[in-house]
C-alpha positions as a printed NumPy array, in Angstrom:
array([[ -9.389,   3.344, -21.709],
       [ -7.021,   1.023, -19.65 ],
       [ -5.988,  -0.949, -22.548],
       [ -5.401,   1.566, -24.644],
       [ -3.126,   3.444, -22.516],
       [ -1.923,   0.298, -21.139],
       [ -1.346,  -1.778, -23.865],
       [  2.072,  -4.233, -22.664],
       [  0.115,  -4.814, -19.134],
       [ -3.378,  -5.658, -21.061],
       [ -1.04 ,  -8.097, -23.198],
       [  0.317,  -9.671, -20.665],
       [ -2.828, -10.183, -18.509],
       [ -4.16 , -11.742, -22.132],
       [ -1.69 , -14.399, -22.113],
       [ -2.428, -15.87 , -18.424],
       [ -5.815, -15.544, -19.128],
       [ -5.386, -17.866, -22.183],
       [ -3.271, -20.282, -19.866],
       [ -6.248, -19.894, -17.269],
       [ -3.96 , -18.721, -14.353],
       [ -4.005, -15.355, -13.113],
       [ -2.079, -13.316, -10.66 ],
       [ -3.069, -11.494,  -6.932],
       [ -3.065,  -7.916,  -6.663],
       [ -3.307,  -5.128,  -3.875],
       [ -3.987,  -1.409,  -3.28 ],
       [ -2.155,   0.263,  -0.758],
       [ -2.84 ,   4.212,  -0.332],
       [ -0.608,   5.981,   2.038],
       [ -0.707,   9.645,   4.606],
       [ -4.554,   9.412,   5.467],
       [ -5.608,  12.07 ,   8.569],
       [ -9.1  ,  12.622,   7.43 ],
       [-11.51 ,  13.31 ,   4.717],
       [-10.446,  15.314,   2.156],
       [-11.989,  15.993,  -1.869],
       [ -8.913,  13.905,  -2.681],
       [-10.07 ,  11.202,  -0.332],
       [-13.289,  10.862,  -1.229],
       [-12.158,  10.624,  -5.083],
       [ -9.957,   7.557,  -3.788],
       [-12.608,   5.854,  -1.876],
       [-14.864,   6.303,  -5.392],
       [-12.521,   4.828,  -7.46 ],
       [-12.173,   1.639,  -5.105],
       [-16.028,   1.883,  -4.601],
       [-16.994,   2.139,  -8.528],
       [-14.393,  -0.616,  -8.994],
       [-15.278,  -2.536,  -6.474],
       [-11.674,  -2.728,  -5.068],
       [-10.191,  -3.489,  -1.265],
       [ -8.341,  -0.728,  -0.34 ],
       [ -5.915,  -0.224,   2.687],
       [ -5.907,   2.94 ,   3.691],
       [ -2.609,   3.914,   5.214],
       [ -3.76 ,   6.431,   8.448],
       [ -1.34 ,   8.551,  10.43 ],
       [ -1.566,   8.043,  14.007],
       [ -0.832,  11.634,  14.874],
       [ -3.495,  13.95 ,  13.62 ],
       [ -5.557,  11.061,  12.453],
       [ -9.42 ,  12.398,  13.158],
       [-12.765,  10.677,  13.764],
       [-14.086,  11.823,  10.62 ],
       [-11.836,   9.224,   9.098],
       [-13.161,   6.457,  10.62 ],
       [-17.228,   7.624,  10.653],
       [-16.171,   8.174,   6.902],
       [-14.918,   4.676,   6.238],
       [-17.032,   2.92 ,   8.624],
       [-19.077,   1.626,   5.542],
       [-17.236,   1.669,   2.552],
       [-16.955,  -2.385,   2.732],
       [-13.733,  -2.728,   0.816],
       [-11.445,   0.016,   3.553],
       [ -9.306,  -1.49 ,   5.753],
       [ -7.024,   0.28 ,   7.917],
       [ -2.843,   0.47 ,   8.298],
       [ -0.21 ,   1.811,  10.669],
       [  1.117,   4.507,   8.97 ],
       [  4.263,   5.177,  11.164],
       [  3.136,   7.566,  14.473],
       [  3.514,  11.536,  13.562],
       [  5.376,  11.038,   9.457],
       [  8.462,  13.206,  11.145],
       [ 11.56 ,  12.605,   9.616],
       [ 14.171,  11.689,  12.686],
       [ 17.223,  10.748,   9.96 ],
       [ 20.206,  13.256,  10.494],
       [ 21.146,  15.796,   7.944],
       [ 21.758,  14.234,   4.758],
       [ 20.546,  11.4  ,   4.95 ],
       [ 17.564,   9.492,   3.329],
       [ 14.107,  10.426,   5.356],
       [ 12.763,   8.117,   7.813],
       [ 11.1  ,   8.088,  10.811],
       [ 12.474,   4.611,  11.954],
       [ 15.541,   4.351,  11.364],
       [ 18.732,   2.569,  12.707],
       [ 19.753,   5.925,  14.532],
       [ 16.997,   6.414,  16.888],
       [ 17.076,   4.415,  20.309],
       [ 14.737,   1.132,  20.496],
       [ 13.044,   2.517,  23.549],
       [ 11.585,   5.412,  21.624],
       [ 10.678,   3.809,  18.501],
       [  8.623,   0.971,  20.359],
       [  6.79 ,   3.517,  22.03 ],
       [  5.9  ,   5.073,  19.094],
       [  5.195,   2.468,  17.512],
       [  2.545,   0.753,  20.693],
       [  0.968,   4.804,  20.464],
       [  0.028,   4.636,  17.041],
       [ -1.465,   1.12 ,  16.995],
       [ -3.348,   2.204,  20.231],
       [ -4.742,   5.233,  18.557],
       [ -5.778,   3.583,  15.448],
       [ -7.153,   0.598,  17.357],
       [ -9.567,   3.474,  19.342],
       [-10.577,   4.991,  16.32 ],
       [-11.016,   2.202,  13.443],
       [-11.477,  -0.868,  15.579],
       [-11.58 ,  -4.126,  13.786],
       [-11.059,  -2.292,  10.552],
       [ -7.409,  -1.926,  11.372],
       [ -5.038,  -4.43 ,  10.291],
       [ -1.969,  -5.679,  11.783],
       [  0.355,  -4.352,   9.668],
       [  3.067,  -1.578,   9.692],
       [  3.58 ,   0.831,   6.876],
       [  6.864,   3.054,   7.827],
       [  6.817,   6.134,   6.312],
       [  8.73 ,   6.949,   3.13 ],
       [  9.123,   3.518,   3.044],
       [ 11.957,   2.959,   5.213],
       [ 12.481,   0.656,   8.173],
       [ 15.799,   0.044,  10.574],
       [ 16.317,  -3.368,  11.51 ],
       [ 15.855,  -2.598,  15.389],
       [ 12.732,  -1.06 ,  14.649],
       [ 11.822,  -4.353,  12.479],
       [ 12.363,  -6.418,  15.012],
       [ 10.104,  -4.816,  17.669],
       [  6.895,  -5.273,  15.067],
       [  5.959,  -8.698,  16.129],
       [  6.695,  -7.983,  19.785],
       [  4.496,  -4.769,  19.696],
       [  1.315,  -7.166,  17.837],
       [  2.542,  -5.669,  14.396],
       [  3.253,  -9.138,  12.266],
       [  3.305,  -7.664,   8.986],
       [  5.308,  -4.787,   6.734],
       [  4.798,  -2.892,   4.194],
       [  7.507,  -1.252,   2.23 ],
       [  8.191,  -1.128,  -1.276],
       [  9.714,  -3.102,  -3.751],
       [ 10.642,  -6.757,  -3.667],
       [  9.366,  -8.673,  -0.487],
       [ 12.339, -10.32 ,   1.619],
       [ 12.11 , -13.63 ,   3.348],
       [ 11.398, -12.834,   7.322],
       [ 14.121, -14.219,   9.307],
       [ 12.994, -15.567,  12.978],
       [ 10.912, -13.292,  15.08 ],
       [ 10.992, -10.544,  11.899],
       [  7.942,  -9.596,  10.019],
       [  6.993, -10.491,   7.327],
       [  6.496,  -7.891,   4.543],
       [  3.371,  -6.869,   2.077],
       [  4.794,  -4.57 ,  -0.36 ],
       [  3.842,  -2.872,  -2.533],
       [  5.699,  -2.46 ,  -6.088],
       [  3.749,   0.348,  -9.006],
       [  4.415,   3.542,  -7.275],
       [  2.151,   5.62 ,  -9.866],
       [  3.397,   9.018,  -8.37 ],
       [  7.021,  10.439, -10.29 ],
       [  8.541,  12.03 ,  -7.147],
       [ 11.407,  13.733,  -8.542],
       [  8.822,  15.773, -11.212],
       [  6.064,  15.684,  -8.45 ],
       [  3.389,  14.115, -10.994],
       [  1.801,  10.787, -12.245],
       [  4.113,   8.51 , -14.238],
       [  3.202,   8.707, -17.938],
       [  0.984,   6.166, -18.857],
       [  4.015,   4.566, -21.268],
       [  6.634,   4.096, -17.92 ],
       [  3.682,   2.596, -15.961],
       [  2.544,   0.26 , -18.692],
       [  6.143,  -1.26 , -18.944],
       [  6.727,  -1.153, -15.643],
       [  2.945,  -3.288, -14.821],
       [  3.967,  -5.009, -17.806],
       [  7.083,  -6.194, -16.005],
       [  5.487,  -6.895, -12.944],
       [  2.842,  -9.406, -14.739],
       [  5.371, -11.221, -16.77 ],
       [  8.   , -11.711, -13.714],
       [  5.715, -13.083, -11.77 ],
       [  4.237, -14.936, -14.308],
       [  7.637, -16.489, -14.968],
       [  8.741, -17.269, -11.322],
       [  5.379, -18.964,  -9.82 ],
       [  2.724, -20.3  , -11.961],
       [  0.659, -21.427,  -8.668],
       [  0.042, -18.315,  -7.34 ],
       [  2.369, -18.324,  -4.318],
       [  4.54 , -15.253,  -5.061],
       [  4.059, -12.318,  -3.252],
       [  0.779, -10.098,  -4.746],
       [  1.159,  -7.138,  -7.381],
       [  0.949,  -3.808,  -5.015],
       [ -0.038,  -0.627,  -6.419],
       [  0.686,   2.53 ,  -4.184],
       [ -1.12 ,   5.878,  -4.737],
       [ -1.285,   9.312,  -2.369],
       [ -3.983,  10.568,  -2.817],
       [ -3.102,  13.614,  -1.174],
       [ -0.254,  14.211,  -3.642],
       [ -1.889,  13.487,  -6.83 ],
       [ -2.158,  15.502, -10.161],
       [ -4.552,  14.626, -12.837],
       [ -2.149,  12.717, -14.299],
       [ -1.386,  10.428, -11.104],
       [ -5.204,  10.337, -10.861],
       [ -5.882,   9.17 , -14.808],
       [ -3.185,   6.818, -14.285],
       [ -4.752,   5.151, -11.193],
       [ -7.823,   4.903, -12.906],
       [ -6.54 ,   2.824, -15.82 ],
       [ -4.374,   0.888, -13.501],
       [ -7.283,  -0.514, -11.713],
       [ -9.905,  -0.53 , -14.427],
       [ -7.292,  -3.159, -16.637],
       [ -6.923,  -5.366, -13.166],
       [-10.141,  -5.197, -11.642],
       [-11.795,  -6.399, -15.001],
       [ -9.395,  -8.695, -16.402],
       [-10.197, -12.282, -15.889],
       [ -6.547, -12.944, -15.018],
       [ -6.728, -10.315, -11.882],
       [ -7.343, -11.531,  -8.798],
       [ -8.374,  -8.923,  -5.525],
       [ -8.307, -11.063,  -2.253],
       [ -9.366,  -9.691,   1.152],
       [ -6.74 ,  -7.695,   2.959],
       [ -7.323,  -9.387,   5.882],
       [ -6.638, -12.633,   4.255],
       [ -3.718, -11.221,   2.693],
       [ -2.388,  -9.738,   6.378],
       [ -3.333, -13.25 ,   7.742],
       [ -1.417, -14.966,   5.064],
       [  1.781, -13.454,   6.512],
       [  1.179, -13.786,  10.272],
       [  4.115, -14.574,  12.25 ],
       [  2.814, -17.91 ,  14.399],
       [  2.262, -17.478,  17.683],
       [  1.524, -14.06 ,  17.132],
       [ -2.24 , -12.536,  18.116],
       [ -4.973, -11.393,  15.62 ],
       [ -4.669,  -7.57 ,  17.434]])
């Protein structure tokens, strides 16, 4: 099924197999606050695949069912999803809920509360690594990450080199959801798309140094389509010889500022 409907991405995996290199890929999944059908479909998809999955958890409303779910699905590790997912940006501007315009104070607090919570509930499957919601990050509330035990970001897109005492970020880059239609990409826009991932990286770093291949999924916010579409996604890049699905923690760890605990 995956390389059928994913024909340019299967290609493209075919010709750094036949070079015998391969390329590192991720699964990020964001908005967890318990168990849901839609949740357990995500953690059988990793599970059948045999996948590491970070689930992205919401400090605020985040329940102990989560974490007696995932307590042994192997693969599951555990994000900072941002504290509550409230939008703070002023009218008409782009949603976040750390931006530049909220005072330092308040964001740092926020931020300490949600790793707190998530510590309680998920222990050593947390991770030390921020996801801000909607994607979006202010450079004050950046900078407090390391500070607050938080060495690692996740956005989207393109990873940026960390400047002193910044983060440094995990992204992720195949968003399979098409926001503006609320449904799944189309299996032809995600196949050039993965196809363009594989070949860029293939072209810039034939060592395996550049940054992984992310894929993001919501579960919560999935059609069939976004769900088919995940399914092929991971099926082509769990199975290909050329894909590559390291630990999370040893991804997180990879991208530890120094001096900065294993929290």
């Amino acid at each position: 099924m995956s390389k059928r409907h994913l024909p340019l991405a299967s290609a493209a995996l075919d010709t750094l197999a036949g070079e015998g290199r391969s390329l590192r890929f991720w699964w990020r999944d964001d908005d967890a606050r318990t168990v849901t059908p839609d949740l357990e479909r995500l953690l059988g998809l990793a599970k059948a695949h045999d996948l590491p999955l970070a689930v992205a958890a919401i400090a605020d409303g985040a329940e102990a069912a989560l974490a007696e779910r995932i307590a042994d699905e192997d693969g599951v590790r555990v994000l900072v999803h941002g504290y509550a997912h409230a939008n703070h940006a002023p009218a008409g501007a782009k949603r976040a809920e750390f931006g530049d315009h909220r005072p330092g104070d308040a964001m740092a607090a926020e931020i300490a509360a949600a790793k707190a919570r998530l510590e309680a509930l998920f222990g050593g499957r947390l991770l030390p690594a921020f996801v801000p919601p909607w994607n979006r990050i202010g450079e004050a509330a950046r900078a407090l990450l390391p500070s607050l035990g938080l060495p690692v970001v996740s956005v989207y897109g393109p990873a940026r080199a960390a400047g002193p005492g910044l983060p440094a970020e995990l992204n992720t880059h195949l968003d399979v959801m098409d926001w503006r239609a609320m449904r799944g990409l189309s299996p032809a826009e995600a196949d050039r798309l993965l196809a363009g991932l594989i070949e860029a990286r293939a072209t810039a770093d034939a060592g395996g140094a550049t940054e992984p291949i992310g894929l993001l999924t919501h579960h919560l916010q999935h059609d069939e389509a976004a769900w088919h579409l995940v399914e092929a996604v991971v099926a082509l890049c769990a199975s290909h010889r050329a894909g590559a699905w390291p630990a999370l923690r040893d991804l997180v760890d990879a991208r530890r500022v120094p001096g900065c605990g294993r929290a």
